[in-house]
CSV table of C-alpha atoms in Angstrom, one decimal:
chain,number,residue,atom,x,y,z
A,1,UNK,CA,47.3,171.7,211.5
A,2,UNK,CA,46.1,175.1,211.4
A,3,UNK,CA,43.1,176.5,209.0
A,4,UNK,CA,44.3,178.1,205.9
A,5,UNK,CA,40.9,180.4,205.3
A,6,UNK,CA,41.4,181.5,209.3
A,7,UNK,CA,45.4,182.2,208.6
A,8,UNK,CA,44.2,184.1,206.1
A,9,UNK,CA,41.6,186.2,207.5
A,10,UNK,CA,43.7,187.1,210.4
A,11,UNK,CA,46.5,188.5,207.5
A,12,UNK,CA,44.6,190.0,205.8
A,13,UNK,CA,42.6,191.7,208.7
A,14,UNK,CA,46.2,192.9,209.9
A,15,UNK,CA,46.1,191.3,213.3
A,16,UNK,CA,49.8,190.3,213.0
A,17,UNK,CA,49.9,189.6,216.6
A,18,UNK,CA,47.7,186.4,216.6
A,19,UNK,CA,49.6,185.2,213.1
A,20,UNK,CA,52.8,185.5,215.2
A,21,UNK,CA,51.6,183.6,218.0
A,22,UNK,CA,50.4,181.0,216.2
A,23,UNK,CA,53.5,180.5,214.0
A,24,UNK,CA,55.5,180.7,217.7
A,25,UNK,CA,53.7,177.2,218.6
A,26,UNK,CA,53.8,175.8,215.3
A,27,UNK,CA,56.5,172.8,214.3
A,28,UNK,CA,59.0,174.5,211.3
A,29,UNK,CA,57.3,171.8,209.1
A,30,UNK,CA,53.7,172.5,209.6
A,31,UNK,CA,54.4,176.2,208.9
A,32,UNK,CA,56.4,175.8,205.3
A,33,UNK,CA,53.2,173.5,204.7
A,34,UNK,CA,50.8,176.3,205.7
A,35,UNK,CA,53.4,178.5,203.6
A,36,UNK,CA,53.3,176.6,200.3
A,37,UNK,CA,49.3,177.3,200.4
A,38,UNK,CA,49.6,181.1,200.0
A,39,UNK,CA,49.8,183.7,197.6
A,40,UNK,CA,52.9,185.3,196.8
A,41,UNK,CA,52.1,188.5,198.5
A,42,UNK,CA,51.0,186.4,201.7
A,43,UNK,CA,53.5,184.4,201.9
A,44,UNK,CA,56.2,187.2,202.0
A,45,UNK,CA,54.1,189.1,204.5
A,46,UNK,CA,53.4,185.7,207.2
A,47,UNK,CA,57.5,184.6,206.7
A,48,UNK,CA,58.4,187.6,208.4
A,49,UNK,CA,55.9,187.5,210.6
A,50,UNK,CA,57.9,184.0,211.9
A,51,UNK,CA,59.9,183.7,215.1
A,52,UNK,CA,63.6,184.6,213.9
A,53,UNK,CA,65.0,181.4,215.6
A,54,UNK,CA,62.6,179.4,213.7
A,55,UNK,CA,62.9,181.4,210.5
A,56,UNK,CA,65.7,179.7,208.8
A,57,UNK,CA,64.3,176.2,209.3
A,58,UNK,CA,60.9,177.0,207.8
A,59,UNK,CA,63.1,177.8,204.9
A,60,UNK,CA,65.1,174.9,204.4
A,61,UNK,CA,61.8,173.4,204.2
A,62,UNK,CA,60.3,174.8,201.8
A,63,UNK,CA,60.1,174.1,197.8
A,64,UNK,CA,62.8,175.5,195.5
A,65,UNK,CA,59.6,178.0,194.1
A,66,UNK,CA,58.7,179.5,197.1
A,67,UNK,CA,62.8,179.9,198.4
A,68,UNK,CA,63.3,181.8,194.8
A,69,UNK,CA,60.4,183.9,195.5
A,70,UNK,CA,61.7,185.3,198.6
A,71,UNK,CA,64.9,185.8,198.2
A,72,UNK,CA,63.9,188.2,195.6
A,73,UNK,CA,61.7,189.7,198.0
A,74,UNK,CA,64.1,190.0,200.6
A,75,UNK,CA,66.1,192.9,201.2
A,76,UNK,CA,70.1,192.5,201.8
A,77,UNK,CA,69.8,192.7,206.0
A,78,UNK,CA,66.9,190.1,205.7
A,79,UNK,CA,68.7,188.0,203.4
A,80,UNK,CA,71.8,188.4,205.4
A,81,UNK,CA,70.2,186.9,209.2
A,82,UNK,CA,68.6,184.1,206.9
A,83,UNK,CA,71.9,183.2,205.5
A,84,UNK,CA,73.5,183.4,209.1
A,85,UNK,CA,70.9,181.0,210.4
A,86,UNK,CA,70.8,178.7,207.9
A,87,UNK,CA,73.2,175.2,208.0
A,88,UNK,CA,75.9,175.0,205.4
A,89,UNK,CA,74.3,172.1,203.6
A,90,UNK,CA,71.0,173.9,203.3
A,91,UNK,CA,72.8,177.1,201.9
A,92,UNK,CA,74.6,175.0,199.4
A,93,UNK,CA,70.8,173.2,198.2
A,94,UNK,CA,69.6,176.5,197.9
A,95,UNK,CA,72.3,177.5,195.5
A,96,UNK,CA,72.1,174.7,193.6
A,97,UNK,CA,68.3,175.7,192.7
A,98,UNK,CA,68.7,179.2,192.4
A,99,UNK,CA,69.3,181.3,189.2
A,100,UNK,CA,72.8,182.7,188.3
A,101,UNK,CA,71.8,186.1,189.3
A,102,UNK,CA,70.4,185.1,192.9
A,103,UNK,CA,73.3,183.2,193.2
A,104,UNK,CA,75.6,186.0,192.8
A,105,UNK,CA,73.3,188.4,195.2
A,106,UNK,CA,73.9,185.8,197.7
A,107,UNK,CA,77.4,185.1,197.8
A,108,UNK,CA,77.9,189.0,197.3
A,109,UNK,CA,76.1,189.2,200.9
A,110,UNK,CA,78.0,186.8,203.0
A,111,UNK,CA,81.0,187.5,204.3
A,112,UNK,CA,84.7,186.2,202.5
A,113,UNK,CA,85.6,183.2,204.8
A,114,UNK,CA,81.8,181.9,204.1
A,115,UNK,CA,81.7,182.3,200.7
A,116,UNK,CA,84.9,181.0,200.1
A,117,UNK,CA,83.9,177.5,201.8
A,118,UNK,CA,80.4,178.2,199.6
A,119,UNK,CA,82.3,177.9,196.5
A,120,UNK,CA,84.3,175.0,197.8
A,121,UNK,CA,81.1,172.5,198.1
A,122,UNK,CA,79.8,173.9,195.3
A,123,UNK,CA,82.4,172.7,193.2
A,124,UNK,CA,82.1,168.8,194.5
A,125,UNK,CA,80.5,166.7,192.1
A,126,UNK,CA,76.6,167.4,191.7
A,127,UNK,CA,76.3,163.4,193.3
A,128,UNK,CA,78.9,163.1,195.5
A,129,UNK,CA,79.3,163.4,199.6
A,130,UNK,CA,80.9,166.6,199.3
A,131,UNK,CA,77.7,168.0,198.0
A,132,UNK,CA,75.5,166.8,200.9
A,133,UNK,CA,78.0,167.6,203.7
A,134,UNK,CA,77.7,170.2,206.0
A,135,UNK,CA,80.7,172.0,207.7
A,136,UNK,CA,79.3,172.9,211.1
A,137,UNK,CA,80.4,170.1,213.3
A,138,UNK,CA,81.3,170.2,217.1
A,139,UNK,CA,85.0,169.5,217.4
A,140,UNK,CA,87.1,168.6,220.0
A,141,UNK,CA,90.3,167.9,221.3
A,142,UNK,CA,92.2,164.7,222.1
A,143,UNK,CA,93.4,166.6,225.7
A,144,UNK,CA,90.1,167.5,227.1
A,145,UNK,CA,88.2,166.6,229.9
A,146,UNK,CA,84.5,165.7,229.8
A,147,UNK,CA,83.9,169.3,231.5
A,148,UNK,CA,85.6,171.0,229.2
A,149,UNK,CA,84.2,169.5,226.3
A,150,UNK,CA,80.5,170.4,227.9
A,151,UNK,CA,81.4,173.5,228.3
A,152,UNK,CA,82.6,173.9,224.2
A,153,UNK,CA,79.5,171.9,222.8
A,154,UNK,CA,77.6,174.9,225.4
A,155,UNK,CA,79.7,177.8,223.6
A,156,UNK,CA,79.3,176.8,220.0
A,157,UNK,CA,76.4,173.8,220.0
A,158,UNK,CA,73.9,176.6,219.1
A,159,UNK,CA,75.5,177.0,215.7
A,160,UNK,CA,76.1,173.4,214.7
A,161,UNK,CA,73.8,171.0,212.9
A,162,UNK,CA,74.1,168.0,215.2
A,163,UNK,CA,75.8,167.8,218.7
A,164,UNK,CA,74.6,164.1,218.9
A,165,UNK,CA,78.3,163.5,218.0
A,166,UNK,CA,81.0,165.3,218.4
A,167,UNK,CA,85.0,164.6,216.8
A,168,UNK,CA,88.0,164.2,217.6
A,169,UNK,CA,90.4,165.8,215.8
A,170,UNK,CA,94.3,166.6,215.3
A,171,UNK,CA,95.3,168.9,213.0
A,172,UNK,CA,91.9,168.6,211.0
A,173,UNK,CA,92.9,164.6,211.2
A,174,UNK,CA,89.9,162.4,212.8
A,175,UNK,CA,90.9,160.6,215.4
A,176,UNK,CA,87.7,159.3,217.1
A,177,UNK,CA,83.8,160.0,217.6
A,178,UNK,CA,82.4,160.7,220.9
A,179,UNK,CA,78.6,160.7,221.6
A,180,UNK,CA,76.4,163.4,223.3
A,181,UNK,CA,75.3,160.4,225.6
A,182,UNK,CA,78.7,159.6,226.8
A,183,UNK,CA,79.7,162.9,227.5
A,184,UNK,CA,76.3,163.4,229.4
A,185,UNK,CA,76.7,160.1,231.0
A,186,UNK,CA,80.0,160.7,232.2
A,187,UNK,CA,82.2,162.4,234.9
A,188,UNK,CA,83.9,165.9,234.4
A,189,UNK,CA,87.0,164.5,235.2
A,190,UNK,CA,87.2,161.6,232.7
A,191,UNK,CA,89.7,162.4,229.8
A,192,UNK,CA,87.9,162.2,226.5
A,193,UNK,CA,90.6,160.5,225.3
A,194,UNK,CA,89.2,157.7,227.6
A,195,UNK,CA,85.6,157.5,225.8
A,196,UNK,CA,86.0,158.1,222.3
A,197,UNK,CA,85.8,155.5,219.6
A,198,UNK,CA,88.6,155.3,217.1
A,199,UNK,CA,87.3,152.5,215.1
A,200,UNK,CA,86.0,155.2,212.9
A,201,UNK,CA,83.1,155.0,209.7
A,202,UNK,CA,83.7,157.5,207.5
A,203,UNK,CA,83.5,158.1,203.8
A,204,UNK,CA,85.3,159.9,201.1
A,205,UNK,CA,84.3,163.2,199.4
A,206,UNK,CA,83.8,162.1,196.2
A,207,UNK,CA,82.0,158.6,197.1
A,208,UNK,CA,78.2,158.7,195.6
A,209,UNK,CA,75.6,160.2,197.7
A,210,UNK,CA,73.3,156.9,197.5
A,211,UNK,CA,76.3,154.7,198.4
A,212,UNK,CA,77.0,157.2,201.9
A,213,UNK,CA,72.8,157.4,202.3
A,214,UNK,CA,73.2,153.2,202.1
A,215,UNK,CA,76.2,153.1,204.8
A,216,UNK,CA,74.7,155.6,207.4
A,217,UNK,CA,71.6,152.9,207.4
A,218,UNK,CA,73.5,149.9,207.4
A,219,UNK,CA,75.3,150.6,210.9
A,220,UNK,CA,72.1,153.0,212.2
A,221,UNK,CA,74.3,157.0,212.1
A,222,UNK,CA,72.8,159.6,213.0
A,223,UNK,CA,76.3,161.6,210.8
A,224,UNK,CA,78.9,160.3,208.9
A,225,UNK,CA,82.2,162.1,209.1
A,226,UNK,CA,83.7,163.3,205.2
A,227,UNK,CA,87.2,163.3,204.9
A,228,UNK,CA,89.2,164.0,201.5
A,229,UNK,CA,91.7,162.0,199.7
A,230,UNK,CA,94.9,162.4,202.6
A,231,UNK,CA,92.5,161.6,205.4
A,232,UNK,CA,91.4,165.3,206.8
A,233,UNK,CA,88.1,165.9,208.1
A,234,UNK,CA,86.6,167.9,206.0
A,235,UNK,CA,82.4,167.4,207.2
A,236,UNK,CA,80.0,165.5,208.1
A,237,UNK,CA,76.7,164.1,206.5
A,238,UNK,CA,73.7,164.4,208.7
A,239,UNK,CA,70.8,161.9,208.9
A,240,UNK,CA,68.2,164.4,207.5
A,241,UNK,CA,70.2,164.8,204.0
A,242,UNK,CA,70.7,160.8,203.7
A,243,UNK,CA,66.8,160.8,204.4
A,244,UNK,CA,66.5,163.3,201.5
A,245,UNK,CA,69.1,161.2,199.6
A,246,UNK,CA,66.8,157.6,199.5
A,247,UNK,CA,63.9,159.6,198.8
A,248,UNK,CA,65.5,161.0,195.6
A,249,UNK,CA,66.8,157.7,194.7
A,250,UNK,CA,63.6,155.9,195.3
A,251,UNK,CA,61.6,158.9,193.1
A,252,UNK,CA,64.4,158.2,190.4
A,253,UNK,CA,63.7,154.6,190.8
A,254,UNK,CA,59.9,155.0,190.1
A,255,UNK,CA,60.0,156.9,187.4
A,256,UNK,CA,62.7,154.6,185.7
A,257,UNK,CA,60.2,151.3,186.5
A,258,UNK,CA,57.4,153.3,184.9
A,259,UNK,CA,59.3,153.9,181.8
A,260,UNK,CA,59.8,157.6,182.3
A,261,UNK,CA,62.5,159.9,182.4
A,262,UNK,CA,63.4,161.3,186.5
A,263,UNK,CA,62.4,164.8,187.0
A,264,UNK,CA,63.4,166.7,190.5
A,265,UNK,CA,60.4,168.8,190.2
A,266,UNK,CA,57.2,167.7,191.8
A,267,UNK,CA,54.0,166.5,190.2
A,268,UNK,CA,52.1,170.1,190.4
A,269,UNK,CA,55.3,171.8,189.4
A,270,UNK,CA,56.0,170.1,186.6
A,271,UNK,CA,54.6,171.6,183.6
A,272,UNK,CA,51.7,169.6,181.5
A,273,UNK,CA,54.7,169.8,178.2
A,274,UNK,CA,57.6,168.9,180.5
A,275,UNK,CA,55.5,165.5,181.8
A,276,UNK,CA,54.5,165.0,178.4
A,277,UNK,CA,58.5,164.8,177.6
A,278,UNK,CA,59.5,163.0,180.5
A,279,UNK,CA,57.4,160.2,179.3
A,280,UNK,CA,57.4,160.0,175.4
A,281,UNK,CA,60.7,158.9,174.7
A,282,UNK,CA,60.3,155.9,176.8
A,283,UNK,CA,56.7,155.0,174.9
A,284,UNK,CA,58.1,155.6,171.7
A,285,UNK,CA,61.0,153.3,172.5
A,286,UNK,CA,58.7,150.6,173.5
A,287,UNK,CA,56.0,151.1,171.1
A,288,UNK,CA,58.6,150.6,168.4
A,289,UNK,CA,59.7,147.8,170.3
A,290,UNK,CA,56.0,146.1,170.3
A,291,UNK,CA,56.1,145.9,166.2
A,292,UNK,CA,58.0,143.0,166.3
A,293,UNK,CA,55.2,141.1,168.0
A,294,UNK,CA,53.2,141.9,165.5
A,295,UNK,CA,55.2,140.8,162.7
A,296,UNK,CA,55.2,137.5,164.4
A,297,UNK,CA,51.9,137.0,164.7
A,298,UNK,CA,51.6,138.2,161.6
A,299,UNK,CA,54.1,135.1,160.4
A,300,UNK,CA,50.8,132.5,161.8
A,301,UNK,CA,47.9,134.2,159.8
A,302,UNK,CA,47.3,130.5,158.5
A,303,UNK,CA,47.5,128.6,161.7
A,304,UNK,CA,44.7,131.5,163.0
A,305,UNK,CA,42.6,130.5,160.4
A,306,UNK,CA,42.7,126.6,160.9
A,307,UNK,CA,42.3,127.0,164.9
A,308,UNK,CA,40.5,130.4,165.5
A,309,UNK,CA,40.3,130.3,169.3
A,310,UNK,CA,44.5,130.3,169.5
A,311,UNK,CA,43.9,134.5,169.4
A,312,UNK,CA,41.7,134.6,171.8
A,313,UNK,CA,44.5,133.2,174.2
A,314,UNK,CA,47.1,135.8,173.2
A,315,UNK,CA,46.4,138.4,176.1
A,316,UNK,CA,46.4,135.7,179.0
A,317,UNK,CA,49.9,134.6,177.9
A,318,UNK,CA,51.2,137.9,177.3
A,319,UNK,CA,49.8,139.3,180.2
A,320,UNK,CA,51.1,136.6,182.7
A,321,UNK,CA,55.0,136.4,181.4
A,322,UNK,CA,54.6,139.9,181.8
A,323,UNK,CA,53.0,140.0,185.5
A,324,UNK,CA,55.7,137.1,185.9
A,325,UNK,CA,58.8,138.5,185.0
A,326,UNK,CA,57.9,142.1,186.6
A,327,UNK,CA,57.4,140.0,190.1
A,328,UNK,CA,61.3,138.7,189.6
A,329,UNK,CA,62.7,141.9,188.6
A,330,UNK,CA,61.4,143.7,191.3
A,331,UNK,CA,62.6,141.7,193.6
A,332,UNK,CA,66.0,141.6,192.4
A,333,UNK,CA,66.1,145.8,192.0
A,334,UNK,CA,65.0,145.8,195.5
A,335,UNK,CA,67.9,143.2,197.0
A,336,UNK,CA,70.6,145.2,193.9
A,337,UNK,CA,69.3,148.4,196.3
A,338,UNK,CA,69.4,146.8,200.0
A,339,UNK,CA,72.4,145.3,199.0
A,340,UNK,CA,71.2,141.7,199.7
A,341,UNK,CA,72.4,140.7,196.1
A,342,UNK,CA,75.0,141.4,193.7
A,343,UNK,CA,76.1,139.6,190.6
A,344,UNK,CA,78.0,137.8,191.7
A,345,UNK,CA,74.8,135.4,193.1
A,346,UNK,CA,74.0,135.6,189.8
A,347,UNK,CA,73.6,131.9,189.7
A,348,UNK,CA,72.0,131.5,192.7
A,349,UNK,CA,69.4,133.9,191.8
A,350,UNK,CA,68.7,131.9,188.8
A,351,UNK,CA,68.8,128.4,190.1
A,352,UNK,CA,66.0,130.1,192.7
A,353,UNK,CA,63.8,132.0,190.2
A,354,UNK,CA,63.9,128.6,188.3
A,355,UNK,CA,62.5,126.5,191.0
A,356,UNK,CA,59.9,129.4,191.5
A,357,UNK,CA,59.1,129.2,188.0
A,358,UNK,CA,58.6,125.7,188.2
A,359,UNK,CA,55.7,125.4,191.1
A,360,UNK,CA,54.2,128.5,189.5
A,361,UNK,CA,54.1,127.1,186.0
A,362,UNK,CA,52.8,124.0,187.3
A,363,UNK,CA,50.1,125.8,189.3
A,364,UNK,CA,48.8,128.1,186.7
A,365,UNK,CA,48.8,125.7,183.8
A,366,UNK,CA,47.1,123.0,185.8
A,367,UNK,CA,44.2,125.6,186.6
A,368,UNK,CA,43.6,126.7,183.0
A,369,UNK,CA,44.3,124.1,181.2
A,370,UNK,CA,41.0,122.7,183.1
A,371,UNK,CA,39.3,125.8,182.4
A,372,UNK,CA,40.2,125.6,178.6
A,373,UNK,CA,39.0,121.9,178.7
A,374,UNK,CA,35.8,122.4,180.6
A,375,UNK,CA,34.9,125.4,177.9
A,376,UNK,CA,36.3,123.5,174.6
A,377,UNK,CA,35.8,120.2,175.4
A,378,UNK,CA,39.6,119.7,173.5
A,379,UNK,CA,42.4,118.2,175.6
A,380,UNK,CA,44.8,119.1,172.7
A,381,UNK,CA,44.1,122.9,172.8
A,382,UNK,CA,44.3,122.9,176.6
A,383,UNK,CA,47.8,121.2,176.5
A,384,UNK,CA,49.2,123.3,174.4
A,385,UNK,CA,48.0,126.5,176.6
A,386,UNK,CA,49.6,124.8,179.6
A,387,UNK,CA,52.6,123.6,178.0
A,388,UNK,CA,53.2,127.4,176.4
A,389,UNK,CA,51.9,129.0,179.5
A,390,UNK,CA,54.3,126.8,181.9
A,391,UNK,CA,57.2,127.8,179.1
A,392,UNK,CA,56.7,131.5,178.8
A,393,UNK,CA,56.4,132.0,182.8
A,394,UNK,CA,59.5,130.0,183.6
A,395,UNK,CA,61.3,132.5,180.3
A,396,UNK,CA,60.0,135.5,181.9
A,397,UNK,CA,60.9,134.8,185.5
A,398,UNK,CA,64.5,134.1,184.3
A,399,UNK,CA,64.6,137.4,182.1
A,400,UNK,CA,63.4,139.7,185.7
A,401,UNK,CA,66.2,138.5,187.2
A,402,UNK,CA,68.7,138.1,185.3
A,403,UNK,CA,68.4,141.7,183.5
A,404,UNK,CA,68.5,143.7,186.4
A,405,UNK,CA,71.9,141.9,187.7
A,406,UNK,CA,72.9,142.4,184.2
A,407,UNK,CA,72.6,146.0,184.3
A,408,UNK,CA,74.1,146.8,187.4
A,409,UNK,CA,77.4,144.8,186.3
A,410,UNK,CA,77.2,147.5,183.0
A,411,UNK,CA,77.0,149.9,185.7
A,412,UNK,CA,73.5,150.7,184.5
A,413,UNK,CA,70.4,151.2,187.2
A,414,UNK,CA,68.7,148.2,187.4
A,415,UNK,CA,65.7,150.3,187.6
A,416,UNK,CA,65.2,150.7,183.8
A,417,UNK,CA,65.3,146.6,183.8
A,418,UNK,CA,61.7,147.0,185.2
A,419,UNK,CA,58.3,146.7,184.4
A,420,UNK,CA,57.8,148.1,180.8
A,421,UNK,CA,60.9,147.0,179.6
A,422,UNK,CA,60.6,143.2,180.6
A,423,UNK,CA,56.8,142.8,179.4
A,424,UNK,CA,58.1,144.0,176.2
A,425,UNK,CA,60.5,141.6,175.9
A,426,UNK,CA,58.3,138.6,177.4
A,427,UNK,CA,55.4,139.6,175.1
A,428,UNK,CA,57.6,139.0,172.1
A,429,UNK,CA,59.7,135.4,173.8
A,430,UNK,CA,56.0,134.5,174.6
A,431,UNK,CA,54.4,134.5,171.2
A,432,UNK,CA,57.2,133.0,169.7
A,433,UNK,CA,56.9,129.8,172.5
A,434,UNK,CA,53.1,129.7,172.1
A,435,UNK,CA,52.9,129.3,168.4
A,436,UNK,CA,56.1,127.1,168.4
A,437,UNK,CA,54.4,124.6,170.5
A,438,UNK,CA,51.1,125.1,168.5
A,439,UNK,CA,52.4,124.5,165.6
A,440,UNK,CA,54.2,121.7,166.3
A,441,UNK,CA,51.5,120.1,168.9
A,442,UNK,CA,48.6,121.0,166.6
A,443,UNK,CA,50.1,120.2,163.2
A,444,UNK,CA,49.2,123.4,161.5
A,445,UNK,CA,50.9,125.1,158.9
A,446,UNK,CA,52.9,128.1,159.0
């Protein structure tokens, strides 16, 4: 990775020559790194400093920020070659970002036919395939020869995302995929007709981006082919945007785990007031939610003051149904997301966690109901911490799994069903077990 202070130096000493050299044996990735490191008036000097052909790939790597910056710098013929070079899909994410009046610069710049499909993904839903497609395909027809369809993928490759694989299509109707490999591997003779596959994968323009991200894994794409509600191809979805896709999704999921509202902004750009909203709503929610463990233990001020060490055991059962039922629902939000459950193994999923709950109850209450006897010298007190402990963790591993499953049959993400949510709710099932059995096992009064 090359030295930011040396970039520097050789920008700001004006020997352009060496900063262009460098940036010609850089990867596009490494240099919107070195990129995001720079001052404003740096960075617009070193991005035109970059090799044209790797220009618009530096771009569509870099953070919405820095891509507003420079488009404002850019004058119309620069912003008209970095429009030219850049994929369709990359264009449309820029747009997406940008303000209204960028937004209206750029389509002014590109030509009708371009700006007319522009306004055609822009106007998918923000989720759906359409938006994440690109247009730039290779195409071919059902009549060709191997050498002919070399010789098209040779013409137009240079402007297509992907020419892994290539379609075939009839009157914009799919009719079967044909791999870069095949054609490579094969004679010029053979008809491709002959080698493509027509038991086709595709999905729909309007299916959810997360659900197409979730099928390209599942049978290993590199692209998806898009088609629209009478069966017309209308794009593909490359492997890089499903990439980007999970990694949205998985950031969304996060944030919803750790009780906070998602943000599409990064740590560092997100303002100090905007993380301070993204996570207040949620704490107030489940602060709120908290007071109604206190009014319980409120209810057993009596029963404190005839056995004093009963508070001193509060935390350890809170904190374990808590641990306990976080460890079920994040495995059940993980198989909802792999797909390797759905409700309806709802049952199954219960009957499981119970069992689990059973050898881990057993296990724990064992060990500190030893603990409790060895320090109190009471068998009485140390049963009733095993028997509550044994109860609240076999509660809370049935409430992580069975809220998430619950959620996603509500068409909720099971992702707010995590963490914070759940210990809030065990810390409340819990006290209400523990003194129950106290009270009863003890005799004390309420």
């Amino acid at each position: 990775m090359m030295d930011k202070e040396i970039f520097v130096d050789l920008l700001s000493q004006r020997q352009f020559r060496a900063v262009r050299s460098i940036l010609d044996v850089m990867n596009e990735v490494d240099i919107a790194s070195l990129l995001s490191d720079l001052e404003d008036k740096e960075l617009a000097l070193a991005f035109r400093l970059i090799p044209k052909d790797k220009a618009a790939d530096v771009f569509a790597n870099m953070n919405n920020s820095l891509q507003t910056y420079l488009v404002e710098m850019f004058t119309e013929k620069e912003l008209r070659e970095l429009l030219d070079d850049l994929y369709m899909d990359d264009t449309i994410d820029l747009l997406e970002e940008l303000p209204a009046n960028l937004v209206t610069r750029i389509l002014d710049t590109v030509g009708q036919e371009k700006r007319n499909t522009i306004n055609q993904l822009l106007n998918y839903p923000e989720d759906s395939a359409g938006s994440i497609m690109t247009t730039e395909y290779v195409g071919l027809r059902q009549g060709m020869t191997v050498g002919q369809a070399m010789a098209h993928i040779k013409k137009i490759g240079i402007h297509k995302e992907t020419i892994y694989t290539c379609y075939v299509i009839e009157k914009r109707r799919l009719l079967g995929i044909v791999t870069a490999k095949d054609l490579m591997t094969s004679n010029d003779e053979v008809k491709i007709d002959d080698l493509m596959e027509t038991e086709i994968i595709s999905v729909g323009t309007h299916m959810d981006k997360e659900e197409v991200a979730t099928t390209m894994r599942k049978y290993d794409l590199l692209a998806i082919p898009v088609v629209d509600e009478e069966g017309l191809m209308v794009g593909i979805v490359t492997f890089d945007d499903a990439m980007d896709v999970m990694v949205d999704e998985v950031t969304e999921d996060m944030t919803k785990m750790a009780a906070m509202n998602p943000s599409e902004e990064s740590y560092f750009e997100t303002s100090v007031f905007n993380h301070a909203k993204n996570r207040i709503p949620w704490l107030l929610f489940l602060m709120i939610s908290a007071t109604i463990t206190g009014v319980i233990i409120s209810r057993y001020e009596v029963a404190f003051a005839s056995v004093p060490q009963l508070v001193a055991f509060i935390p350890m059962l809170m904190d374990t149904g808590g641990n306990c039922g976080s460890q079920s629902a994040t495995l059940i939000i993980r198989g909802l997301a792999l797909e390797e459950i759905h409700f309806s193994n709802i049952f199954k999923v219960i009957f499981k966690e119970f069992r689990v709950s059973i050898l881990v109850g057993i296990v724990l209450s064992i060990v500190n109901g030893l603990r409790i006897f060895i320090m109190y010298h009471d068998a009485l007190l140390a049963i009733t911490i095993g028997l509550s402990l044994a109860a609240t963790i076999m509660l809370a591993k049935l409430i992580g799994c069975i809220l998430p499953l619950l959620a996603s049959k509500v068409h909720l993400d099971p992702a707010l069903m995590a963490a914070p949510l759940i210990t809030t709710l065990v810390d409340t099932c819990s006290i209400c077990i523990y003194f129950s059995i106290a009270t009863k096992l003890l005799h004390l009064a309420v």
